[in-house]
Amino acid sequence: MAEFTFMKNVLAAFGRGSVRLFRSNAGVSWQGDEVQRTAKVVVLENPRAIHGWPAGTADLVGWQSVTVTPEMVGRRVALFVAVETKSPRGRLTAAQRRFLAAVESAGGRACVARTLDDVAAALGPPGAPGPSAATRAGEPRGRPAVIGQRPTRGV
């Protein structure tokens, strides 16, 4: 399955319940008043740069709602979530590795996913309630969960 098709499937499956994911576009695009258009060229007047997320940002970002422990007054909070979708042979760039590691080290959830089961392993089944903060407290920090691959030294 193509990576873009897989990404759309992840969005459809994990668009409700405790997880909310959104497509994140990295890079720069342009908008303005269209003057001319051909099959390969669009000419704009009054062009304005639209800056997306920085290079390396995961394909999908969002949050996962969790219920904090009674010691934390029982409030629900949202953990930042980053899912980098990859085809079975796709590889992470250095910038993607750094982004996923930064999310994890800040207390969020980050994973590389090649199947819907990989996403479910990292975030729970689609539509499921989020884990408690107590469950998250004992998890290791500093490197992303690379789903569908054997653990290696230094992501």
Tab-separated table of C-alpha atoms in Angstrom:
chain	number	residue	atom	x	y	z
A	1	MET	CA	0.000	0.000	0.000
A	2	ALA	CA	1.297	3.463	-0.861
A	3	GLU	CA	2.378	5.608	2.066
A	4	PHE	CA	-0.183	8.350	1.321
A	5	THR	CA	-3.040	5.804	1.170
A	6	PHE	CA	-1.881	4.280	4.437
A	7	MET	CA	-1.764	7.741	6.040
A	8	LYS	CA	-5.389	8.363	4.993
A	9	ASN	CA	-6.370	4.999	6.516
A	10	VAL	CA	-4.694	5.939	9.820
A	11	LEU	CA	-6.569	9.262	9.836
A	12	ALA	CA	-9.875	7.484	9.198
A	13	ALA	CA	-9.275	4.836	11.867
A	14	PHE	CA	-7.876	7.134	14.567
A	15	GLY	CA	-10.051	10.206	14.059
A	16	ARG	CA	-12.306	9.664	17.065
A	17	GLY	CA	-12.173	8.428	20.636
A	18	SER	CA	-9.235	9.494	22.759
A	19	VAL	CA	-6.944	10.183	19.782
A	20	ARG	CA	-7.243	13.078	17.328
A	21	LEU	CA	-4.759	13.138	14.451
A	22	PHE	CA	-4.277	15.726	11.718
A	23	ARG	CA	-2.132	15.843	8.584
A	24	SER	CA	0.894	18.076	9.080
A	25	ASN	CA	2.495	19.551	5.992
A	26	ALA	CA	6.121	20.620	6.163
A	27	GLY	CA	7.770	23.184	3.912
A	28	VAL	CA	6.575	26.339	2.155
A	29	SER	CA	3.750	26.926	-0.295
A	30	TRP	CA	2.443	30.069	-1.946
A	31	GLN	CA	-0.925	31.732	-2.225
A	32	GLY	CA	-2.072	34.854	-4.002
A	33	ASP	CA	-4.215	36.073	-6.861
A	34	GLU	CA	-4.017	33.653	-9.772
A	35	VAL	CA	-3.104	35.427	-13.017
A	36	GLN	CA	-2.280	32.512	-15.285
A	37	ARG	CA	-2.374	28.713	-15.112
A	38	THR	CA	-0.961	25.995	-17.337
A	39	ALA	CA	-0.465	22.291	-16.695
A	40	LYS	CA	2.901	22.970	-15.019
A	41	VAL	CA	2.917	26.670	-14.050
A	42	VAL	CA	0.723	28.933	-11.942
A	43	VAL	CA	1.463	32.664	-11.955
A	44	LEU	CA	0.381	34.653	-8.879
A	45	GLU	CA	0.100	38.353	-8.132
A	46	ASN	CA	0.534	39.506	-4.536
A	47	PRO	CA	2.181	36.208	-3.530
A	48	ARG	CA	2.403	35.294	0.147
A	49	ALA	CA	4.484	32.463	1.559
A	50	ILE	CA	2.623	29.963	3.727
A	51	HIS	CA	5.003	28.189	6.082
A	52	GLY	CA	4.104	24.685	7.215
A	53	TRP	CA	5.680	22.646	9.962
A	54	PRO	CA	9.493	22.397	10.123
A	55	ALA	CA	11.357	19.686	8.219
A	56	GLY	CA	11.197	16.344	10.008
A	57	THR	CA	7.754	16.890	11.530
A	58	ALA	CA	5.749	13.653	11.619
A	59	ASP	CA	3.134	13.085	8.909
A	60	LEU	CA	0.356	13.076	11.490
A	61	VAL	CA	0.207	15.076	14.708
A	62	GLY	CA	-2.480	15.584	17.304
A	63	TRP	CA	-3.271	14.548	20.828
A	64	GLN	CA	-4.410	11.653	22.957
A	65	SER	CA	-6.664	12.395	25.912
A	66	VAL	CA	-5.658	10.693	29.134
A	67	THR	CA	-7.083	10.742	32.628
A	68	VAL	CA	-4.558	11.815	35.200
A	69	THR	CA	-4.268	10.030	38.522
A	70	PRO	CA	-6.168	11.147	41.634
A	71	GLU	CA	-2.918	12.659	42.896
A	72	MET	CA	-3.192	14.978	39.902
A	73	VAL	CA	-6.748	16.069	40.805
A	74	GLY	CA	-8.384	13.649	38.322
A	75	ARG	CA	-8.295	16.072	35.380
A	76	ARG	CA	-8.066	14.917	31.779
A	77	VAL	CA	-5.103	16.146	29.806
A	78	ALA	CA	-3.980	15.784	26.217
A	79	LEU	CA	-0.653	14.220	25.312
A	80	PHE	CA	0.914	15.402	22.071
A	81	VAL	CA	1.000	12.582	19.525
A	82	ALA	CA	3.208	12.248	16.437
A	83	VAL	CA	2.817	9.367	13.974
A	84	GLU	CA	5.304	9.019	11.136
A	85	THR	CA	3.720	6.800	8.483
A	86	LYS	CA	6.045	4.713	6.357
A	87	SER	CA	5.677	2.130	3.642
A	88	PRO	CA	7.081	-1.307	4.471
A	89	ARG	CA	10.483	-0.285	3.040
A	90	GLY	CA	10.372	3.420	3.939
A	91	ARG	CA	13.176	4.862	6.061
A	92	LEU	CA	13.297	7.698	8.558
A	93	THR	CA	15.348	10.776	7.805
A	94	ALA	CA	17.639	12.191	10.484
A	95	ALA	CA	15.243	15.146	10.917
A	96	GLN	CA	12.294	12.762	11.425
A	97	ARG	CA	14.260	10.817	14.043
A	98	ARG	CA	15.060	14.047	15.906
A	99	PHE	CA	11.428	15.195	15.822
A	100	LEU	CA	10.093	11.875	17.172
A	101	ALA	CA	12.762	11.807	19.885
A	102	ALA	CA	11.904	15.398	20.900
A	103	VAL	CA	8.208	14.522	21.244
A	104	GLU	CA	9.018	11.478	23.386
A	105	SER	CA	11.510	13.333	25.586
A	106	ALA	CA	8.899	16.048	26.217
A	107	GLY	CA	6.414	13.429	27.443
A	108	GLY	CA	4.359	12.952	24.274
A	109	ARG	CA	3.777	9.829	22.241
A	110	ALA	CA	5.701	9.272	19.028
A	111	CYS	CA	5.912	6.278	16.735
A	112	VAL	CA	6.754	5.090	13.269
A	113	ALA	CA	3.901	3.044	11.835
A	114	ARG	CA	3.739	0.764	8.826
A	115	THR	CA	0.325	-0.818	9.606
A	116	LEU	CA	-2.836	0.166	11.508
A	117	ASP	CA	-1.869	-2.450	14.094
A	118	ASP	CA	1.382	-0.522	14.659
A	119	VAL	CA	-0.605	2.622	15.477
A	120	ALA	CA	-2.910	0.639	17.777
A	121	ALA	CA	0.128	-0.837	19.564
A	122	ALA	CA	1.411	2.673	20.261
A	123	LEU	CA	-1.879	4.458	21.032
A	124	GLY	CA	-4.408	1.735	21.812
A	125	PRO	CA	-7.210	0.527	19.540
A	126	PRO	CA	-9.155	3.087	17.496
A	127	GLY	CA	-11.834	4.817	19.571
A	128	ALA	CA	-10.496	3.463	22.861
A	129	PRO	CA	-10.176	5.677	25.927
A	130	GLY	CA	-6.671	6.929	26.575
A	131	PRO	CA	-4.320	5.427	29.155
A	132	SER	CA	-3.938	6.979	32.560
A	133	ALA	CA	-1.000	9.228	33.285
A	134	ALA	CA	0.155	6.628	35.826
A	135	THR	CA	0.591	4.111	32.993
A	136	ARG	CA	2.673	6.639	31.062
A	137	ALA	CA	4.828	7.542	34.070
A	138	GLY	CA	6.805	4.283	33.975
A	139	GLU	CA	7.491	4.323	30.245
A	140	PRO	CA	11.002	5.094	29.013
A	141	ARG	CA	11.712	8.542	27.612
A	142	GLY	CA	14.221	9.942	25.168
A	143	ARG	CA	13.601	7.822	22.084
A	144	PRO	CA	10.508	7.128	20.008
A	145	ALA	CA	8.835	3.775	19.839
A	146	VAL	CA	9.787	2.505	16.401
A	147	ILE	CA	6.909	0.194	15.651
A	148	GLY	CA	7.350	-2.774	13.343
A	149	GLN	CA	11.141	-2.851	13.679
A	150	ARG	CA	13.538	-4.466	16.068
A	151	PRO	CA	14.955	-2.091	18.678
A	152	THR	CA	18.311	-0.622	17.673
A	153	ARG	CA	20.851	1.517	19.412
A	154	GLY	CA	20.229	5.253	19.121
A	155	VAL	CA	17.206	6.122	17.029
